[in-house]
Amino acid sequence: MRIRVVAVLADGRKHLLALELCGGESYEAWKGLIDGLVARGLKAPLLCVIDGHAGLRRAVGLVWPGAAVQRCCVHKLRNLERKAPKHVLAELRDDFHRIVYAPGLEAARAAWTAFERTWAKRCPGVVRSLREGGEELLTFFGFPRAQWKTLRTTNVIERLHEEFRRRVKTQGALPTEDAAVLLLFGLVATGQITLRKIDGYTKLAAVIRQRMRPAA
């Protein structure tokens, strides 16, 4: 199991901060990784975009209680799909997309209400799963619109993994898992795997100033 952390810097660049091997994705594994980042000098982030793993959410809340949290909308949709029969999946996706692709927070909340009204009796497990994500599925609406596409998912990490697999496919099996970790860091460090800047990066400075301003 590999757990990864990618940071977005103030100038919009993405940086692979950590990649660790562990026996399983657990609270202890995530807490150890985050503690290691803090020990290396990482300051608390303004926003953490995470999947739905409870151990990761707990670790983030404990170490960085002031950070905003955005739950990955792609992971949540997969969770919803697992709780619904196949013949309704297309309708389910459309209704969920009306929430996360809404033009603004107010419209997203209206779409959320409509979603619950539609699915509460048909697939109650779907509604329970949506509520589990709660407001953290909508955090990205508090940021500039140009950044929404990047902030609503953990796709940057998924794409990094896919690109790594593509690069090593022709090399055959690597001797150890540690060798795979070193190879990935090497490919990123030398620019053979690149991480483009976040969409809307020109607005990041203003976002940082606003969110770090002391409350009146």
XYZ file of C-alpha atoms in Angstrom, residues 9-198:
190
model
C 2.478 25.893 -3.327
C 1.603 29.582 -3.180
C 2.673 30.076 -6.801
C 0.440 27.239 -8.020
C 3.124 24.603 -8.486
C 2.361 21.068 -7.326
C 4.996 19.241 -5.323
C 5.204 15.583 -4.301
C 5.819 15.859 -0.552
C 5.638 12.264 0.594
C 5.244 8.718 -0.631
C 5.415 5.949 1.921
C 4.856 2.215 1.899
C 2.717 0.759 4.651
C 0.920 -2.447 5.490
C -2.467 -0.794 5.114
C -4.171 2.574 4.927
C -4.862 3.257 8.603
C -5.052 6.149 11.037
C -1.634 5.201 12.396
C -0.076 5.193 8.922
C -1.544 8.569 7.992
C -0.759 10.110 11.380
C 2.852 8.960 11.093
C 3.183 10.405 7.607
C 1.670 13.766 8.596
C 3.796 13.946 11.749
C 6.827 13.355 9.552
C 5.867 16.251 7.298
C 5.463 18.533 10.312
C 8.856 17.432 11.629
C 10.351 18.364 8.256
C 8.977 21.887 8.681
C 5.654 21.784 6.846
C 3.268 24.450 8.105
C -0.443 23.791 8.441
C -2.170 23.903 5.037
C -5.168 26.102 4.335
C -7.035 23.226 2.667
C -6.711 19.446 2.639
C -8.342 17.557 -0.245
C -8.793 13.964 0.874
C -10.637 10.784 0.016
C -13.153 9.296 2.412
C -10.785 7.239 4.558
C -11.765 7.762 8.196
C -8.194 7.355 9.440
C -6.921 10.096 7.152
C -9.747 12.434 8.163
C -9.029 11.830 11.836
C -5.293 12.424 11.416
C -5.838 15.662 9.494
C -8.280 16.930 12.109
C -5.897 16.154 14.949
C -2.709 17.625 13.476
C -4.232 20.489 11.471
C -7.540 21.341 13.191
C -7.711 24.750 11.517
C -7.393 23.459 7.962
C -10.451 23.385 5.717
C -11.258 19.925 4.348
C -12.614 19.016 0.931
C -13.782 15.450 0.391
C -13.041 14.029 -3.046
C -16.251 14.088 -5.083
C -15.069 11.247 -7.338
C -14.502 8.924 -4.382
C -17.874 9.851 -2.917
C -19.661 9.139 -6.199
C -18.050 5.693 -6.296
C -19.327 5.088 -2.770
C -22.835 6.128 -3.788
C -22.759 3.856 -6.834
C -21.889 0.841 -4.688
C -25.112 1.375 -2.741
C -27.433 1.512 -5.761
C -28.588 -1.048 -8.356
C -27.014 -0.854 -11.792
C -30.156 0.238 -13.602
C -30.265 3.579 -11.735
C -26.564 4.476 -11.881
C -26.844 6.901 -14.795
C -29.633 8.806 -13.046
C -27.704 8.763 -9.784
C -24.600 10.220 -11.433
C -26.618 12.979 -13.087
C -28.230 13.964 -9.792
C -24.903 13.960 -7.947
C -23.266 16.000 -10.693
C -26.009 18.621 -10.306
C -24.657 19.148 -6.798
C -20.915 19.236 -7.409
C -21.085 20.996 -10.795
C -23.607 23.591 -9.636
C -22.824 27.224 -10.538
C -22.551 28.165 -6.870
C -23.101 27.057 -3.286
C -26.767 28.066 -3.138
C -27.563 26.066 -6.266
C -25.554 23.127 -4.901
C -27.605 23.112 -1.704
C -30.833 23.167 -3.708
C -29.570 20.242 -5.805
C -28.618 18.418 -2.599
C -32.153 18.802 -1.249
C -33.576 17.512 -4.527
C -31.135 14.572 -4.442
C -32.289 13.526 -0.987
C -35.939 13.884 -1.975
C -35.386 11.647 -5.014
C -33.297 8.931 -3.384
C -34.402 8.751 0.262
C -36.958 5.993 -0.345
C -35.466 4.426 -3.467
C -31.943 3.956 -2.069
C -31.688 5.084 1.562
C -28.081 3.872 1.750
C -27.179 6.361 -0.971
C -28.581 9.253 1.044
C -26.815 8.090 4.203
C -23.526 7.970 2.321
C -24.058 11.444 0.879
C -24.812 12.834 4.330
C -21.655 11.177 5.648
C -19.627 13.409 3.326
C -21.680 16.402 4.410
C -20.477 19.960 4.033
C -16.957 18.773 3.249
C -18.166 17.823 -0.228
C -18.944 21.508 -0.840
C -15.880 23.235 0.632
C -14.465 24.053 -2.800
C -17.318 26.495 -3.452
C -15.609 28.852 -1.002
C -12.649 29.249 -3.363
C -12.342 31.048 -6.720
C -14.358 29.370 -9.477
C -11.227 28.846 -11.590
C -9.889 26.478 -8.909
C -13.007 24.359 -8.431
C -12.053 21.680 -10.959
C -8.796 20.961 -9.149
C -10.088 21.278 -5.601
C -13.150 19.043 -5.811
C -11.153 15.813 -6.330
C -7.889 14.030 -5.543
C -7.353 13.423 -9.262
C -3.853 14.935 -9.171
C -2.697 11.975 -7.076
C -4.532 9.467 -9.262
C -2.947 10.942 -12.402
C 0.491 10.811 -10.799
C -0.003 7.123 -10.065
C -1.243 6.405 -13.593
C 1.684 8.245 -15.164
C 4.129 6.331 -12.987
C 2.588 3.014 -14.009
C 2.829 4.011 -17.663
C 6.483 4.956 -17.306
C 7.571 1.725 -15.642
C 5.406 -0.614 -17.714
C 8.214 -1.299 -20.174
C 10.835 -1.869 -17.465
C 9.440 -5.087 -16.094
C 9.146 -5.882 -12.406
C 11.127 -3.692 -10.034
C 13.226 -5.614 -7.488
C 11.607 -4.129 -4.374
C 8.822 -1.748 -3.379
C 11.470 0.656 -2.069
C 12.945 0.740 -5.563
C 9.544 1.763 -6.929
C 9.325 4.638 -4.435
C 12.818 5.865 -5.314
C 12.055 5.617 -9.021
C 8.892 7.695 -8.701
C 10.657 10.433 -6.757
C 13.462 10.360 -9.317
C 11.071 10.724 -12.250
C 9.372 13.691 -10.591
C 12.623 15.333 -9.451
C 14.158 15.155 -12.932
C 11.041 16.440 -14.652
C 10.281 13.212 -16.516
C 6.930 13.251 -14.743
C 5.577 16.774 -14.469
C 2.794 18.211 -12.346
C 1.266 21.264 -13.978
C 0.187 24.284 -11.980
C -3.251 24.353 -10.391
